[in-house]
Short mmCIF file of C-alpha atoms in Angstrom, two decimals:
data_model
loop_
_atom_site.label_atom_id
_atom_site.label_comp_id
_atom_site.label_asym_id
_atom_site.label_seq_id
_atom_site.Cartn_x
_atom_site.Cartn_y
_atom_site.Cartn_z
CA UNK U 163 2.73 67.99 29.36
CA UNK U 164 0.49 68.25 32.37
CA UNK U 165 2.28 71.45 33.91
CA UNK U 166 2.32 72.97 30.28
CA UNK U 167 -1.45 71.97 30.19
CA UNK U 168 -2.12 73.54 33.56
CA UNK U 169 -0.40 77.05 32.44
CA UNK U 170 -1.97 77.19 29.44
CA UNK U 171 -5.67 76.33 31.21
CA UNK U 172 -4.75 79.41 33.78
CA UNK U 173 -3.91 81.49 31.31
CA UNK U 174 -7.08 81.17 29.85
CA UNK U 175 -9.21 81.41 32.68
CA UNK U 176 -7.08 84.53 33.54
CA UNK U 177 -5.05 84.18 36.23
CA UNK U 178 -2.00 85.84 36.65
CA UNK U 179 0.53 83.51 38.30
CA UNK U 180 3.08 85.76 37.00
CA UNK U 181 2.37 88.10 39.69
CA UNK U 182 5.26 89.65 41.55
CA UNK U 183 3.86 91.19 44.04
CA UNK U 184 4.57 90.41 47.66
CA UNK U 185 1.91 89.75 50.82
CA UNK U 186 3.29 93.00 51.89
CA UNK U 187 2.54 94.93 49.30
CA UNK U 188 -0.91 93.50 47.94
CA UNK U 189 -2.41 93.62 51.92
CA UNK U 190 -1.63 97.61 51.95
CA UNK U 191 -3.30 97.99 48.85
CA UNK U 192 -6.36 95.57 50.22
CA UNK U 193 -6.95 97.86 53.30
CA UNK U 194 -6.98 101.11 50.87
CA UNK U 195 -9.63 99.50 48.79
CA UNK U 196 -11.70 98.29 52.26
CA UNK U 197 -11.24 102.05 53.66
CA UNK U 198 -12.60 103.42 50.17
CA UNK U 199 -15.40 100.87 50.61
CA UNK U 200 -16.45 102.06 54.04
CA UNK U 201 -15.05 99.44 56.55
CA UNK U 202 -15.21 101.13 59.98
CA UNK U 203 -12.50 102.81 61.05
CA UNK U 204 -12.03 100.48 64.08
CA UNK U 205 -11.55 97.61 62.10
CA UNK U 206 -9.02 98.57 59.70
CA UNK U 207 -7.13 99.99 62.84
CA UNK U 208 -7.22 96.63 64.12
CA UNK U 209 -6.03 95.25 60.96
CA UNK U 210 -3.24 97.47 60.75
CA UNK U 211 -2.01 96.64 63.97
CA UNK U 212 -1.56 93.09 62.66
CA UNK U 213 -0.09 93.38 59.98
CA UNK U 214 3.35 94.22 60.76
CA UNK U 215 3.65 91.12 62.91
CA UNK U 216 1.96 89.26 59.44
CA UNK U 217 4.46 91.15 57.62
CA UNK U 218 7.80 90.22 59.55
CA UNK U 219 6.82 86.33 59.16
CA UNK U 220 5.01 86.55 55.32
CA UNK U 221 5.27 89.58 53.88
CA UNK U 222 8.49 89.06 51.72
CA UNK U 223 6.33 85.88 50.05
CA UNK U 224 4.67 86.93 46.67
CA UNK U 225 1.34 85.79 46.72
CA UNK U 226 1.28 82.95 44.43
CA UNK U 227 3.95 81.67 46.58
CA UNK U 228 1.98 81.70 49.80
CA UNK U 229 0.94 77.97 51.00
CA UNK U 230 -0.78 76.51 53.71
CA UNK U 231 2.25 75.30 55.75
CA UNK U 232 3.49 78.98 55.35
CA UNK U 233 0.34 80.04 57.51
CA UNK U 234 0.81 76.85 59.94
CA UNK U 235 4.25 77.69 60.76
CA UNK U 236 3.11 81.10 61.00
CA UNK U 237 0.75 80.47 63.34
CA UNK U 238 2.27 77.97 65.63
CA UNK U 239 5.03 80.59 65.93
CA UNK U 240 2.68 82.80 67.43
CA UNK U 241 1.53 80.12 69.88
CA UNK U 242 4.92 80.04 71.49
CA UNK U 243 5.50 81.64 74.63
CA UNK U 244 6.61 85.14 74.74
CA UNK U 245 5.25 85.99 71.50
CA UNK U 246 3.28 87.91 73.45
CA UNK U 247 3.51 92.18 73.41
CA UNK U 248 2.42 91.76 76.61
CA UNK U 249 4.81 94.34 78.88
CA UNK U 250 7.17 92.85 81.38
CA UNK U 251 5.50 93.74 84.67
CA UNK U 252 6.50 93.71 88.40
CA UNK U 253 4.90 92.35 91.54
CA UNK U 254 5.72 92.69 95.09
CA UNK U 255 6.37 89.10 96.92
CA UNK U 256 5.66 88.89 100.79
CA UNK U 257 9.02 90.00 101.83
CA UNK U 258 7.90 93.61 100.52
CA UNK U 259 5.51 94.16 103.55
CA UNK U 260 8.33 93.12 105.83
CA UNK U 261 10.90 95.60 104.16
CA UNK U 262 8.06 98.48 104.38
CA UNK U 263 7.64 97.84 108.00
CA UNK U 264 11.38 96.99 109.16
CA UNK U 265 12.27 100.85 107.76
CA UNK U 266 8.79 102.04 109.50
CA UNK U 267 7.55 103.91 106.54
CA UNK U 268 3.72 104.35 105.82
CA UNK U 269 2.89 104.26 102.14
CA UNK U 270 2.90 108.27 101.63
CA UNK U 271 7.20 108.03 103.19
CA UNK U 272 8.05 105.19 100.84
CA UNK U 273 6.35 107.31 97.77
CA UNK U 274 8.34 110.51 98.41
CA UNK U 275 11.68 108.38 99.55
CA UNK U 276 11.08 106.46 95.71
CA UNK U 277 9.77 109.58 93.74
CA UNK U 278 6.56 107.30 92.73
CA UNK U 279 2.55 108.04 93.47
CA UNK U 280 1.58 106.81 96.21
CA UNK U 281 -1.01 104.58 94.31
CA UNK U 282 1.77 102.96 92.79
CA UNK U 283 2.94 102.22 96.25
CA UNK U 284 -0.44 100.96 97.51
CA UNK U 285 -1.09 98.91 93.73
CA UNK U 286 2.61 97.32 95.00
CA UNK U 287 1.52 96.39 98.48
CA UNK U 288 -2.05 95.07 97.43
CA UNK U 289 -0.18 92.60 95.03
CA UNK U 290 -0.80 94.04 91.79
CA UNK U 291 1.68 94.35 88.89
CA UNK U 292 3.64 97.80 88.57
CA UNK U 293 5.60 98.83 86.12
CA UNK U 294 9.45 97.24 87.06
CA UNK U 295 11.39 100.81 86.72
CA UNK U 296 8.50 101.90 89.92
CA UNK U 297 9.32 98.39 91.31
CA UNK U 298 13.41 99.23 91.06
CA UNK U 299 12.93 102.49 92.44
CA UNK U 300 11.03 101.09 95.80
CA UNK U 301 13.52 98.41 96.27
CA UNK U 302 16.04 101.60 95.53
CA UNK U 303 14.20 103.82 98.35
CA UNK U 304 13.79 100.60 100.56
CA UNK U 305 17.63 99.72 100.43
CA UNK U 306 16.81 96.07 99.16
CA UNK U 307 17.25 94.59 96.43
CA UNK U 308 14.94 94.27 93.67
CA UNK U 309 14.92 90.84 93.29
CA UNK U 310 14.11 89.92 96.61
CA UNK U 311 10.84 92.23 97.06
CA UNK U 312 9.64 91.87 93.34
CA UNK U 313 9.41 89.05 90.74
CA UNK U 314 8.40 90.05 86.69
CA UNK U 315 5.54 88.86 85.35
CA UNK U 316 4.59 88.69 81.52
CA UNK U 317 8.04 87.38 79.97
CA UNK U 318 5.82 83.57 78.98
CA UNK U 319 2.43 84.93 77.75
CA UNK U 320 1.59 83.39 74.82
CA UNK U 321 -1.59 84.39 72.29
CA UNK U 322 -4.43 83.15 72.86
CA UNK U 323 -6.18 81.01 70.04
CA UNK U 324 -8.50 83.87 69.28
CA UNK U 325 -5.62 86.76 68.93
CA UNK U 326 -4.36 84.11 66.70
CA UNK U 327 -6.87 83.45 64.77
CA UNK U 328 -7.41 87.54 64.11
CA UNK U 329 -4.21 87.24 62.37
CA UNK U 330 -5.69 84.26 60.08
CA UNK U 331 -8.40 86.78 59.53
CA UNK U 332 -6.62 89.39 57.94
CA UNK U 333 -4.56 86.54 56.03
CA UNK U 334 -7.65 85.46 54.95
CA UNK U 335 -8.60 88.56 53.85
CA UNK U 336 -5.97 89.33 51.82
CA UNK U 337 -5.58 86.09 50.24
CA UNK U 338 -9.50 85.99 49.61
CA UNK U 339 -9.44 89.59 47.55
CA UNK U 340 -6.14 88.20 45.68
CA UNK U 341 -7.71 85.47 44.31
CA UNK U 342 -11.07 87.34 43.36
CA UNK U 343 -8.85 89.39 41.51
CA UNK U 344 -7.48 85.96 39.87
CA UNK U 345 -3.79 87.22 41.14
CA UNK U 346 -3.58 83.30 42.84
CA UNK U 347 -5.62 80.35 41.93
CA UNK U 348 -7.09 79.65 45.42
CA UNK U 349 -6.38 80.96 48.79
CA UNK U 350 -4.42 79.46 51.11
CA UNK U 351 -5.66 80.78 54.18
CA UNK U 352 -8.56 78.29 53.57
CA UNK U 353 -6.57 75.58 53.30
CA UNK U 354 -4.39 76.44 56.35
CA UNK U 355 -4.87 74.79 59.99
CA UNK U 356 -5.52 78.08 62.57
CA UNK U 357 -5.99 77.02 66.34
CA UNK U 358 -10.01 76.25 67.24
#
């Protein structure tokens, strides 16, 4: 009786938890209606860079399906390490110097020898990260191996809490403009536990 009482009470009040459509979906049709509006332009890019990531995790959920441990989970997958779309990066150790100097090349020689800039070179020998196919072709010109004169950075970056909470924004959002169109009878975004 309760659950038949409930129904008939959001039927009433005019909510339509019939709704098929999906996160996916309902978000695209959000950002049109924000673009109409006049958001800036550099904010619904930014949105639309999310939302693929939102998509892969949520976007197969129809809205009135959505809860709060659906976000959680969502979130503390983004937390782990490597979520990141950071790019794998490479970065000379000591022994570099020491290869440079047993083959008695000056930065210009080991640029030419590689095929690389020679900023690329210097970047290298400063200790800055390089892009690893630069890195290979070095240890290539060098006659090393790559291992030994380079180690790759980026593979454990995780999000920060504020990247992750820009993905509970556009959640938010979303869920926020479903249920002022009475599609879901709360949103669960505000409900949900995002990182501080």
């Amino acid at each position: 009786n309760r659950v038949a009482v409930a129904f008939e009470q959001s039927v009433l009040q005019g909510f339509q938890l019939d709704n098929q459509q999906t996160f996916q979906s309902y978000a695209e049709y959000v950002l049109t209606q924000k673009e109409r509006a006049g958001i800036k332009p550099r904010t619904l890019d930014e949105y639309r860079k999310l939302l693929p990531r939102i998509n892969r995790s949520i976007g197969h959920l129809k809205l009135v399906d959505i809860r709060p441990q659906h976000l959680n989970n969502f979130y503390a997958e983004l937390e782990r390490p490597g979520e990141t779309h950071a790019k794998v990066r490479a970065v000379a150790t000591p022994k570099l110097t020491a290869a440079i100097a047993k083959q008695g090349l000056n930065q210009e020689a080991l640029a030419q020898k590689a095929g690389v800039g020679v900023r690329t070179v210097r970047e290298a020998e400063h200790g800055n990260a390089i892009m690893p196919d630069c890195a290979k072709k070095i240890a290539d010109a060098l006659q090393t191996s790559y291992s030994a004169v380079f180690k790759e950075t980026g593979t454990d970056a995780y999000l920060s809490a504020r990247s992750v909470r820009a993905y509970h924004g556009v959640i938010s959002l979303v869920l926020s403009t479903a249920e002022k169109e009475m599609l879901v009878p709360y949103n669960a975004a505000w409900k949900a536990s995002p990182p501080k």
